[in-house]
Structure formats: C-alpha cells, structure tokens
Amino acid sequence: MGTELFEILRKNKEKVLQLWLQAQQTETEFSNNFNTADELRAQSAEFVDLLLSTIDESNIQDFSPPGLESLTDYISSLTISRARQGFSPRETATYIFTLKDALLQVLSEQAGTDPMQLYKASMQLSKFVDNIGILSFETFITGREDVISQQSDEMAELSTPVIRVWNGILAMPIIGTLDSARTQVVMENLLQGIVDTGSSIAILDISGVPAVDSLVAQHLIKTVNATRLMGAECIISGIRPEIAQTVVHLGIDLSQMITKATLESALKFAFNSLQLEVRRIQKDKAN
Amino acid sequence: MEKIPILKMGKFLLVTIQVDLYDRLALTLEEDLIEMVYKTGSRGVLIDISALSIVDSFMGKIIGNIAGMSSIMDAETVVVGMQPAVAITLIELGLPLAGVHTALNVEKGMALLESRISSDPDDNAADGDD
Amino acid sequence: MITLLMAMIRESLAIQHERDLVYCRNRVKEVAVKMGMGIVNQTKLITATSEIARNMLIYGGGGIVRLEVIIRGKQEGIQLVFEDKGPGIADIQKAMQDGFTTGRTLGMGLPGAKRLVNEFAIQSTLGQGTTVKILKWKNG
C-alpha cells in the first residue's frame, strides 16, 4: 500500500470517524447502553487518531511490535474497560469491524481508479483491522478469565474463615456443599490455623451445609482424622435433625467423631476439655 | 554409620528427626529407641517430626511399630509437630496412624505424657485418647 | 516465561539403592517448588513418588524414574514414569487393593499413591517389568 494512500486516509480522518459512528449506530442499536453519545464519539475519535498515526507501510504487512505498542496497549485497555462495563463480545467486535467498513469506504471514494491498487490496499487494510479484532478478542477473554479466577479465589477464601473463639479453641463455619476441592481448602486452612494459634480444639460447624451424604461424611471424617494427626481434636457441630436422619438412613458411621447438635454445646464441650468454666457473675459481688 | 540422636529428658525420651529419613535409618531408629526404652525404663517417648516434609507408608509403619512396641513395654509414644500438609497427605494415603498419640508441639506432648502417666492406672486423660 | 524454562525439564533418575529414594524425592520437590506448586500438592506428589519408587526398589529390583514437566492447555504439572525390569505384577487389580502386600510393606503404596495424584496408570508384564505413570497438576 503506497504512502499516498495513508496520506489520503489521514487527511480524511474526520470522514472516517463520521462513517464509523454512523455504522456503529446502525449495526448496534441494542448497544450504547453504557456510553453516552459524546463519550462514544470521543473514544472513537481517539482510536481513529491513534490508528491512522501509527499505521505505515511496514507495520501494515506485519502486525507485530515494535512500533505498534501504543496501539496494541490502547486496544487492550479499551477492550478490558468495555468487558468490565458489561459489553458483550459481539458488541465489542462490531465496534472494531465497523471501523474497517468506514476505512474501506473512504479508501474507495478517494483513492483513484486503479482497481489493482485499490484491491491490494483494501486487502492489507482489512487484514490489519482483523488483527486488531483478534487482539481485542483475546484480551476480552483474558479479562473475563481474570475476573472469574479472582472471584473463585475470593469465594474459596470467603467461604472458609477460621475464627479463634477462645484461647485454644478454633471454629470454622462451613456454608454450602463440601466437595473434595472445598474439603482440601477447609483442611488446609483449619490445620494451618491450628498450627498458627496453637489451638488444641477445632469446631467444624456444618449448620450451613445443605445435605450430608456419604461423600460429604467421608470428607468430614478425613478432616477430623487429619486434625487428630496434628495433635488436636475436631468437633463437628450443627448437626440438624434432617442431617442426623439422612446420616443414619444411609448407614454412615460417625461414631468415631465427636458430634454436637449446636455450636453452643460444642463450645461447652471444648471448655470442659480445656478445664475452663463459664459462670454468671453475681451482681453485688461484681461491684 | 549415621544415627538419629535420642535424648533422655527426665522420665522421657526425646527424638527430633532433622534429616531425610531413608529406610535403613528409620529401622535403626526403631531398634535404638526400643533398646533405650528398655535400658532407661522411660515411661514415655516423644518423637518430634516437625522438620519432616513427608511421611510415607514406610515411615508411618515405623512410627506405628515404635508406638506398639513401647506400649507393651509400658511406655507411651507421642508424635509431635506434624506439618499440616503431611497430615492431609497421610489421611489421603489411608494411614490415620491409629493407636499413635499426637500433640501440636513438644511442650504439649510433654504435658500429654505427664497427664497420661499420672492418671495411671485409671486412664482418664481428656485428650489424645483414641 | 517461567513456563518456558520449566518445559525444558526432562530427566531420568536411577533408583538402585535406598539413598536414591531420598535423592529422587528431593529432586521432585525441587522441581515442584520451582513450579510454584502449593505445599499440600507438593507433599502429596513427593509421598506418592516415595511409595512407588520404594515398591519398584523392593519388588522390581530397582529401575529408573523419568521426570518431566507437562503443560496441557493452561495447566502445568509434573509427570513421573517409573520403569523397572523386575518380575512384573501377577494381578494388578489385587495390587491396587488397600492392604494387599506380598512383602514387607504395608500394602498402601500403590492404591495410596493413586489417591494422591491426578492421573495414575500402571502396566505390567510378567517376567518383563512394570511401568507406573503418575501426573500431578500444579493446582490439582
């Protein structure tokens, strides 16, 4: 693609922008729910500016840095900000591919009459914008994946807090189903908590576990046994009537574990074995 | 030949495993320890494994042997300081080390041994009772 | 970038003496640490390695361990292949049962090791030898 063609495009920057904005409006009538028209216009103008000032004879053939960093960085950050705002991949892709239409239209109107030259230029230009599209798509996916992995990390952390309820007593409420991956996290956090605080009793409260089947029971038994290997005792509390029923009906043997109906009775048991006593203070004595 | 040192502390024997435990070394430890229990008439054995990054079935078996043998010689064995990752792995491996008493650290292990021996013969210690 | 360096790790370790077990465990640990594998997964992998390598030493008369870093999609893991030219295992199903042993071990080795890793495959021909392949993902 000859230098003069780039010049033509640069000179007709305003025209490209205008055509692009028009195309965006017709293609994506369902969009524009986040950006106001002004914002969109400003963003698009910046993009066109950067694109037309970056593109030249060498990098149009070969879409790779160096020289393209500012453009690729811009596309990446644009895509990520769009992903965060909740644009669909289709909307973002359309946003970029309508730019191609605008560029090609300007080219065909202004670039003279040599069909061969026009064809070659169109191909190159179109390939260049395709590459931008691919880059944007990749960034979009990576952005989403980051959000997902961050969320699942946060969830794993959130769902397994270790609480030091007393000197020597830890409690860990479990909310939601216990699968093997979760059990792993529960065990790790609980055992590490035991080491960090030097606690000799851990209470695992399963009030928030919807159902206990043989698999969940197995996970609980594993956790209790691992705690014992460390030299601490693990009490399972929060056994609701439904859970007691299913456990017995399924023939699951929990007799090796210390189980309590409520966190309160588990705590009482823990106080007892640490030889602690909780008493009401007589008012007059306290004064 | 390399040996794991066995320290006598009052009524008890203390073993701290600080090196990579290859099988021969573990077997030697088993022999030496039982010999020491007999010679010193110790009532308890503390094995500190806090420096061990793995315990596989062979070492698990040795620990079980030591506990079993000392028990019939009227000495209690307490394993102290197991790393969380080691505990999780042993459970997954299928070795809950039943019959071996455990404690978080040497201090607590000592206290456990004291309480178990003082409560002799009516064994009513609060914890560590499997 | 670390991934590229890790992908170069591919080596063989001989298991002929008890001491080799320790070296093998340590080498696996080194690679796992370098990869950034969590402490629990590390411990599981090293324990499984120890179990299988010991089995190979006791029943297979020693052999070699091939260590390789595997990258599959976004996952990164360590693969170990244990090869011996021993008598082979007559009944693999039985050997994979908890508590089954023909020798002086606890019989937890193979079935226990299987529970500690993500992928486990065993193949044995009587009179020719046994091959055990295990794989542990970094975040598995």
Coordinates of C-alpha atoms in Angstrom, one line a residue, chain A residues 6 10 13 46-60 63-75 128 132:
Chain A
F6 CA -2.0 6.5 4.1
R10 CA -5.1 10.7 7.4
K13 CA -9.8 11.3 9.3
E46 CA -9.1 8.9 19.8
F47 CA -9.0 5.4 18.4
V48 CA -9.0 6.7 14.8
D49 CA -6.4 9.2 15.6
L50 CA -4.1 6.7 17.1
L51 CA -4.7 4.1 14.3
L52 CA -4.0 6.5 11.5
S53 CA -1.0 8.0 13.1
T54 CA 0.5 4.5 13.8
I55 CA -0.2 2.7 10.6
D56 CA 2.5 2.8 7.9
E57 CA 3.9 0.8 5.1
S58 CA 5.9 -1.7 7.2
N59 CA 3.6 -2.5 10.0
I60 CA 0.5 -2.9 7.8
F63 CA 1.1 -6.9 12.8
S64 CA 3.7 -7.1 15.5
P65 CA 5.6 -4.7 17.7
P66 CA 7.9 -2.7 17.9
G67 CA 6.2 0.4 16.8
L68 CA 2.7 -0.9 17.5
E69 CA 2.9 -1.0 21.3
S70 CA 0.9 2.2 21.8
L71 CA -1.9 1.0 19.5
T72 CA -2.0 -2.6 21.0
D73 CA -1.9 -1.2 24.5
Y74 CA -4.7 1.1 23.7
I75 CA -6.8 -1.7 22.2
F128 CA -4.8 -5.0 9.7
I132 CA -6.9 -5.6 15.8

